[in-house]
Amino acid sequence: MVDIATRVWNHKWKIDPIVRSLIDTDFYKLLMCQSVFRNSPDTEVTFSLINRSKSVRLGDLIDEGELREQLDHIRSLRLTRGESTWLRGNTFYGKRQMFRPDFMEWFENLQLPPYHLEKRDGQYELTFQGKWPEVMMWEIPALAVLMELRSRAVLNTMGRFELQVLYARGLAKLWEKIEGLREIDGLRLADFGTRRRHSYLWQDKAVQALIEGLGDKFVGTSNCLIAMKRDIEAIGTNAHELPMVYAALAKDDSELARAPYQVLADWHEEHDGNLRIILPDTYGTEGFLRRAPDWLAGWTGMRIDSGDPAQGAETAIRWWQERGEDPKAKLLIFSDGLDVGKIAELQRQFHGRVKVSFGWGTLLTNDFRGLTPDDSLAPFSLVCKAVSANGRPTVKLSDNPEKAMGPAAEIARYKRVFGVGPQKRIEVVV
């Protein structure tokens, strides 16, 4: 077992590159990348870092030279023979050869494209531009680098004993959470914490704790590298990126209205079973389901990722019933702002009415709240999103307007096209 506190003290993290592998990323990213590689390989996309927590001044905390060093290291990475063998030969979601030979050949030769970095008003402006399949692979490692460099900046101010106490308290807090989850009947939980983790080593330790503490209630991790090394399931389906880019490419309002369903039609051709999970909230869940084609009702389940999760679940259950589907045969995945109390509450409310699963993120892999005197390690909201496609801006509305993004005029247009009315603002819980 890695003694993280000693590792931090002895090496100040220089022995540990933040991103160790091209598969130190979320499984859904690889699934989406294969779909993009097949359907839209020449689309030009720009991704940009967006710090929603303006009070966390990353430009003041993180040394620019160290940030460039870590980003340059990521550009030096290539898929190893062992990683390629795992992706080519492993069984994912009951399917062998999930990744096609032409995609794997491309991935084995991938070098992430250049980045553009500037510091402005105490924040970093970090952008990536190029062909969609290449640029999209920057999202998760870029977030991991910024999150961990912020952690390192705080940890470098601590003494050796202080670090030991910090991580002892962090482990105790993590284990207390897991003990609370043990008591939840019928629980199914996965680690979704790569994007905003404290560090790679801490995420790996959290997964070890889940394996030992929850047994069969723990169903896997979104992190491909950890899944490979620990021989557990890699978990993930798709994300808002796909409908955001498809919508940006739409030539008119009519094509825009069809875009979210075209995404799923393309996905339908490639995947079945538990990979057929609807993510309905990119442009408002109510409108999405109201206009959804009949064939979508036959999909396996739905992921609830914004807005009031209980309300979203009730909307999904009602939609399935109206379409003649049995909700008890469907899967609901909750993945927004989860911690033990919310997981327990949602499980009690929906267990027996629908199959329930949880993707637990930031408050699994980065909950050091209250463990430093000034709360300097508290998690914050950092995203890296596609902001344009072929020169056209992308838009996300979400079921929570606090998560909306895009130019104001385009947001207004999308709300009109997708029939999004008044929305309740909900504090974003990282």
Tab-separated table of N, CA, C and O in Angstrom, residues 290-363:
chain	number	residue	atom	x	y	z
A	290	ARG	N	-40.133	14.537	-24.269
A	290	ARG	CA	-41.412	14.813	-24.940
A	290	ARG	C	-41.299	14.579	-26.443
A	290	ARG	O	-42.237	14.109	-27.087
A	291	ARG	N	-40.141	14.906	-27.025
A	291	ARG	CA	-39.951	14.787	-28.478
A	291	ARG	C	-39.229	13.509	-28.885
A	291	ARG	O	-38.999	13.279	-30.071
A	292	ALA	N	-38.861	12.676	-27.944
A	292	ALA	CA	-38.016	11.515	-28.226
A	292	ALA	C	-38.723	10.507	-29.127
A	292	ALA	O	-39.917	10.244	-28.966
A	293	PRO	N	-37.995	9.925	-30.075
A	293	PRO	CA	-38.583	8.880	-30.922
A	293	PRO	C	-38.905	7.627	-30.107
A	293	PRO	O	-38.290	7.367	-29.076
A	294	ASP	N	-39.861	6.854	-30.594
A	294	ASP	CA	-40.356	5.700	-29.829
A	294	ASP	C	-39.265	4.679	-29.539
A	294	ASP	O	-39.266	4.044	-28.476
A	295	TRP	N	-38.305	4.528	-30.465
A	295	TRP	CA	-37.292	3.489	-30.278
A	295	TRP	C	-36.408	3.740	-29.067
A	295	TRP	O	-35.838	2.810	-28.498
A	296	LEU	N	-36.308	4.996	-28.609
A	296	LEU	CA	-35.478	5.288	-27.445
A	296	LEU	C	-36.053	4.719	-26.159
A	296	LEU	O	-35.325	4.448	-25.207
A	297	ALA	N	-37.361	4.526	-26.122
A	297	ALA	CA	-37.986	3.970	-24.920
A	297	ALA	C	-37.496	2.549	-24.642
A	297	ALA	O	-37.529	2.080	-23.501
A	298	GLY	N	-37.021	1.877	-25.671
A	298	GLY	CA	-36.521	0.522	-25.497
A	298	GLY	C	-35.103	0.441	-24.981
A	298	GLY	O	-34.602	-0.653	-24.704
A	299	TRP	N	-34.430	1.586	-24.849
A	299	TRP	CA	-33.064	1.582	-24.332
A	299	TRP	C	-33.039	1.124	-22.871
A	299	TRP	O	-34.050	1.148	-22.158
A	300	THR	N	-31.850	0.750	-22.414
A	300	THR	CA	-31.694	0.109	-21.104
A	300	THR	C	-31.993	1.042	-19.943
A	300	THR	O	-32.538	0.619	-18.928
A	301	GLY	N	-31.604	2.315	-20.051
A	301	GLY	CA	-31.787	3.188	-18.894
A	301	GLY	C	-31.469	4.625	-19.196
A	301	GLY	O	-31.385	5.046	-20.355
A	302	MET	N	-31.273	5.396	-18.108
A	302	MET	CA	-31.093	6.833	-18.218
A	302	MET	C	-30.143	7.296	-17.115
A	302	MET	O	-30.162	6.753	-16.014
A	303	ARG	N	-29.318	8.315	-17.429
A	303	ARG	CA	-28.444	8.904	-16.411
A	303	ARG	C	-28.964	10.274	-16.016
A	303	ARG	O	-29.245	11.104	-16.872
A	304	ILE	N	-29.076	10.504	-14.706
A	304	ILE	CA	-29.566	11.769	-14.155
A	304	ILE	C	-28.353	12.563	-13.686
A	304	ILE	O	-27.688	12.196	-12.717
A	305	ASP	N	-28.059	13.711	-14.373
A	305	ASP	CA	-26.790	14.390	-14.122
A	305	ASP	C	-26.928	15.877	-13.819
A	305	ASP	O	-25.928	16.572	-13.704
A	306	SER	N	-28.154	16.376	-13.689
A	306	SER	CA	-28.326	17.772	-13.282
A	306	SER	C	-29.753	17.973	-12.801
A	306	SER	O	-30.615	17.111	-12.985
A	307	GLY	N	-29.998	19.136	-12.187
A	307	GLY	CA	-31.320	19.407	-11.650
A	307	GLY	C	-31.579	18.614	-10.379
A	307	GLY	O	-30.680	18.038	-9.775
A	308	ASP	N	-32.833	18.578	-9.970
A	308	ASP	CA	-33.239	17.802	-8.797
A	308	ASP	C	-33.238	16.328	-9.184
A	308	ASP	O	-34.034	15.912	-10.038
A	309	PRO	N	-32.376	15.496	-8.578
A	309	PRO	CA	-32.268	14.103	-9.034
A	309	PRO	C	-33.548	13.295	-8.837
A	309	PRO	O	-33.891	12.466	-9.680
A	310	ALA	N	-34.257	13.536	-7.732
A	310	ALA	CA	-35.502	12.803	-7.498
A	310	ALA	C	-36.554	13.191	-8.535
A	310	ALA	O	-37.280	12.331	-9.061
A	311	GLN	N	-36.633	14.469	-8.835
A	311	GLN	CA	-37.579	14.926	-9.852
A	311	GLN	C	-37.222	14.345	-11.212
A	311	GLN	O	-38.102	13.924	-11.968
A	312	GLY	N	-35.938	14.320	-11.542
A	312	GLY	CA	-35.510	13.727	-12.799
A	312	GLY	C	-35.858	12.257	-12.894
A	312	GLY	O	-36.274	11.769	-13.948
A	313	ALA	N	-35.694	11.539	-11.787
A	313	ALA	CA	-36.025	10.115	-11.767
A	313	ALA	C	-37.523	9.889	-11.949
A	313	ALA	O	-37.942	8.983	-12.678
A	314	GLU	N	-38.328	10.716	-11.287
A	314	GLU	CA	-39.781	10.592	-11.430
A	314	GLU	C	-40.189	10.870	-12.881
A	314	GLU	O	-41.077	10.197	-13.433
A	315	THR	N	-39.543	11.847	-13.507
A	315	THR	CA	-39.833	12.151	-14.908
A	315	THR	C	-39.506	10.961	-15.798
A	315	THR	O	-40.283	10.607	-16.707
A	316	ALA	N	-38.368	10.320	-15.545
A	316	ALA	CA	-37.975	9.142	-16.329
A	316	ALA	C	-38.964	7.994	-16.149
A	316	ALA	O	-39.387	7.359	-17.136
A	317	ILE	N	-39.334	7.731	-14.911
A	317	ILE	CA	-40.266	6.631	-14.636
A	317	ILE	C	-41.609	6.876	-15.323
A	317	ILE	O	-42.193	5.976	-15.951
A	318	ARG	N	-42.091	8.107	-15.217
A	318	ARG	CA	-43.373	8.458	-15.850
A	318	ARG	C	-43.279	8.308	-17.369
A	318	ARG	O	-44.199	7.800	-18.012
A	319	TRP	N	-42.164	8.725	-17.956
A	319	TRP	CA	-41.981	8.605	-19.409
A	319	TRP	C	-41.994	7.151	-19.857
A	319	TRP	O	-42.638	6.798	-20.851
A	320	TRP	N	-41.296	6.291	-19.138
A	320	TRP	CA	-41.302	4.871	-19.483
A	320	TRP	C	-42.714	4.296	-19.387
A	320	TRP	O	-43.147	3.534	-20.258
A	321	GLN	N	-43.440	4.623	-18.342
A	321	GLN	CA	-44.799	4.117	-18.178
A	321	GLN	C	-45.688	4.566	-19.325
A	321	GLN	O	-46.482	3.776	-19.856
A	322	GLU	N	-45.561	5.832	-19.718
A	322	GLU	CA	-46.375	6.352	-20.820
A	322	GLU	C	-46.042	5.682	-22.138
A	322	GLU	O	-46.902	5.615	-23.042
A	323	ARG	N	-44.831	5.181	-22.272
A	323	ARG	CA	-44.414	4.505	-23.506
A	323	ARG	C	-44.622	2.990	-23.434
A	323	ARG	O	-44.157	2.254	-24.309
A	324	GLY	N	-45.294	2.524	-22.380
A	324	GLY	CA	-45.582	1.095	-22.264
A	324	GLY	C	-44.423	0.248	-21.792
A	324	GLY	O	-44.436	-0.981	-21.942
A	325	GLU	N	-43.421	0.870	-21.199
A	325	GLU	CA	-42.252	0.156	-20.688
A	325	GLU	C	-42.384	-0.036	-19.173
A	325	GLU	O	-42.974	0.793	-18.477
A	326	ASP	N	-41.819	-1.127	-18.666
A	326	ASP	CA	-41.837	-1.412	-17.236
A	326	ASP	C	-40.627	-0.763	-16.573
A	326	ASP	O	-39.500	-1.187	-16.802
A	327	PRO	N	-40.821	0.270	-15.739
A	327	PRO	CA	-39.678	0.928	-15.097
A	327	PRO	C	-38.822	-0.010	-14.266
A	327	PRO	O	-37.615	0.221	-14.113
A	328	LYS	N	-39.404	-1.073	-13.729
A	328	LYS	CA	-38.629	-2.002	-12.910
A	328	LYS	C	-37.553	-2.721	-13.712
A	328	LYS	O	-36.597	-3.248	-13.134
A	329	ALA	N	-37.712	-2.727	-15.025
A	329	ALA	CA	-36.715	-3.373	-15.892
A	329	ALA	C	-35.677	-2.378	-16.389
A	329	ALA	O	-34.750	-2.760	-17.109
A	330	LYS	N	-35.825	-1.088	-16.012
A	330	LYS	CA	-34.938	-0.045	-16.493
A	330	LYS	C	-33.908	0.335	-15.429
A	330	LYS	O	-34.111	0.139	-14.236
A	331	LEU	N	-32.811	0.944	-15.894
A	331	LEU	CA	-31.715	1.350	-15.015
A	331	LEU	C	-31.633	2.865	-14.949
A	331	LEU	O	-31.583	3.545	-15.978
A	332	LEU	N	-31.615	3.415	-13.725
A	332	LEU	CA	-31.360	4.831	-13.497
A	332	LEU	C	-29.987	4.983	-12.862
A	332	LEU	O	-29.690	4.355	-11.847
A	333	ILE	N	-29.147	5.830	-13.465
A	333	ILE	CA	-27.811	6.104	-12.926
A	333	ILE	C	-27.780	7.545	-12.444
A	333	ILE	O	-27.979	8.472	-13.230
A	334	PHE	N	-27.540	7.728	-11.151
A	334	PHE	CA	-27.393	9.068	-10.583
A	334	PHE	C	-25.903	9.409	-10.530
A	334	PHE	O	-25.100	8.603	-10.064
A	335	SER	N	-25.554	10.657	-10.968
A	335	SER	CA	-24.126	10.961	-11.052
A	335	SER	C	-23.786	12.414	-10.733
A	335	SER	O	-22.671	12.856	-11.016
A	336	ASP	N	-24.710	13.153	-10.134
A	336	ASP	CA	-24.467	14.577	-9.923
A	336	ASP	C	-24.405	14.926	-8.439
A	336	ASP	O	-25.391	14.739	-7.716
A	337	GLY	N	-23.248	15.442	-7.982
A	337	GLY	CA	-23.134	15.988	-6.633
A	337	GLY	C	-23.436	15.005	-5.518
A	337	GLY	O	-24.031	15.381	-4.503
A	338	LEU	N	-23.010	13.759	-5.682
A	338	LEU	CA	-23.382	12.720	-4.715
A	338	LEU	C	-22.449	12.678	-3.516
A	338	LEU	O	-21.251	12.887	-3.625
A	339	ASP	N	-23.038	12.392	-2.361
A	339	ASP	CA	-22.305	11.965	-1.178
A	339	ASP	C	-23.183	10.955	-0.446
A	339	ASP	O	-24.300	10.649	-0.898
A	340	VAL	N	-22.715	10.442	0.668
A	340	VAL	CA	-23.374	9.295	1.305
A	340	VAL	C	-24.846	9.569	1.588
A	340	VAL	O	-25.717	8.732	1.303
A	341	GLY	N	-25.168	10.724	2.165
A	341	GLY	CA	-26.552	11.024	2.514
A	341	GLY	C	-27.468	11.028	1.314
A	341	GLY	O	-28.576	10.461	1.357
A	342	LYS	N	-27.046	11.661	0.231
A	342	LYS	CA	-27.859	11.714	-0.983
A	342	LYS	C	-27.994	10.338	-1.623
A	342	LYS	O	-29.076	9.968	-2.112
A	343	ILE	N	-26.923	9.562	-1.625
A	343	ILE	CA	-26.988	8.198	-2.167
A	343	ILE	C	-28.007	7.371	-1.385
A	343	ILE	O	-28.852	6.683	-1.972
A	344	ALA	N	-27.944	7.435	-0.064
A	344	ALA	CA	-28.875	6.671	0.772
A	344	ALA	C	-30.314	7.107	0.532
A	344	ALA	O	-31.233	6.279	0.436
A	345	GLU	N	-30.535	8.414	0.436
A	345	GLU	CA	-31.879	8.949	0.232
A	345	GLU	C	-32.467	8.493	-1.100
A	345	GLU	O	-33.627	8.046	-1.170
A	346	LEU	N	-31.685	8.597	-2.180
A	346	LEU	CA	-32.173	8.205	-3.496
A	346	LEU	C	-32.395	6.695	-3.590
A	346	LEU	O	-33.349	6.239	-4.230
A	347	GLN	N	-31.523	5.923	-2.943
A	347	GLN	CA	-31.702	4.476	-2.952
A	347	GLN	C	-33.003	4.085	-2.260
A	347	GLN	O	-33.758	3.237	-2.749
A	348	ARG	N	-33.279	4.697	-1.120
A	348	ARG	CA	-34.533	4.407	-0.401
A	348	ARG	C	-35.749	4.792	-1.239
A	348	ARG	O	-36.748	4.070	-1.266
A	349	GLN	N	-35.657	5.910	-1.928
A	349	GLN	CA	-36.803	6.422	-2.668
A	349	GLN	C	-37.120	5.598	-3.912
A	349	GLN	O	-38.303	5.438	-4.269
A	350	PHE	N	-36.085	5.049	-4.576
A	350	PHE	CA	-36.326	4.430	-5.881
A	350	PHE	C	-36.021	2.936	-5.942
A	350	PHE	O	-36.350	2.290	-6.940
A	351	HIS	N	-35.420	2.373	-4.910
A	351	HIS	CA	-35.158	0.932	-4.896
A	351	HIS	C	-36.478	0.170	-4.959
A	351	HIS	O	-37.400	0.436	-4.204
A	352	GLY	N	-36.574	-0.755	-5.891
A	352	GLY	CA	-37.805	-1.524	-6.071
A	352	GLY	C	-38.718	-0.952	-7.137
A	352	GLY	O	-39.550	-1.672	-7.699
A	353	ARG	N	-38.578	0.341	-7.434
A	353	ARG	CA	-39.380	0.962	-8.492
A	353	ARG	C	-38.647	0.949	-9.823
A	353	ARG	O	-39.258	1.020	-10.887
A	354	VAL	N	-37.321	0.892	-9.755
A	354	VAL	CA	-36.451	0.919	-10.916
A	354	VAL	C	-35.103	0.380	-10.476
A	354	VAL	O	-34.800	0.356	-9.275
A	355	LYS	N	-34.297	-0.104	-11.405
A	355	LYS	CA	-32.936	-0.489	-11.052
A	355	LYS	C	-32.127	0.790	-10.821
A	355	LYS	O	-32.191	1.712	-11.631
A	356	VAL	N	-31.365	0.828	-9.747
A	356	VAL	CA	-30.667	2.054	-9.362
A	356	VAL	C	-29.166	1.801	-9.290
A	356	VAL	O	-28.715	0.778	-8.766
A	357	SER	N	-28.399	2.758	-9.821
A	357	SER	CA	-26.943	2.708	-9.713
A	357	SER	C	-26.429	4.126	-9.508
A	357	SER	O	-27.107	5.099	-9.844
A	358	PHE	N	-25.217	4.234	-8.951
A	358	PHE	CA	-24.644	5.534	-8.638
A	358	PHE	C	-23.230	5.637	-9.198
A	358	PHE	O	-22.428	4.715	-9.051
A	359	GLY	N	-22.937	6.780	-9.829
A	359	GLY	CA	-21.583	7.118	-10.237
A	359	GLY	C	-21.074	8.202	-9.308
A	359	GLY	O	-21.439	9.367	-9.448
A	360	TRP	N	-20.234	7.821	-8.338
A	360	TRP	CA	-19.794	8.712	-7.267
A	360	TRP	C	-18.493	9.381	-7.680
A	360	TRP	O	-17.515	8.706	-7.987
A	361	GLY	N	-18.486	10.714	-7.690
A	361	GLY	CA	-17.355	11.440	-8.230
A	361	GLY	C	-16.507	12.176	-7.223
A	361	GLY	O	-15.805	11.572	-6.393
A	362	THR	N	-16.588	13.500	-7.250
A	362	THR	CA	-15.641	14.348	-6.529
A	362	THR	C	-15.587	14.080	-5.035
A	362	THR	O	-14.507	14.060	-4.424
A	363	LEU	N	-16.737	13.875	-4.411
A	363	LEU	CA	-16.744	13.698	-2.958
A	363	LEU	C	-16.352	12.288	-2.535
A	363	LEU	O	-16.328	11.976	-1.342
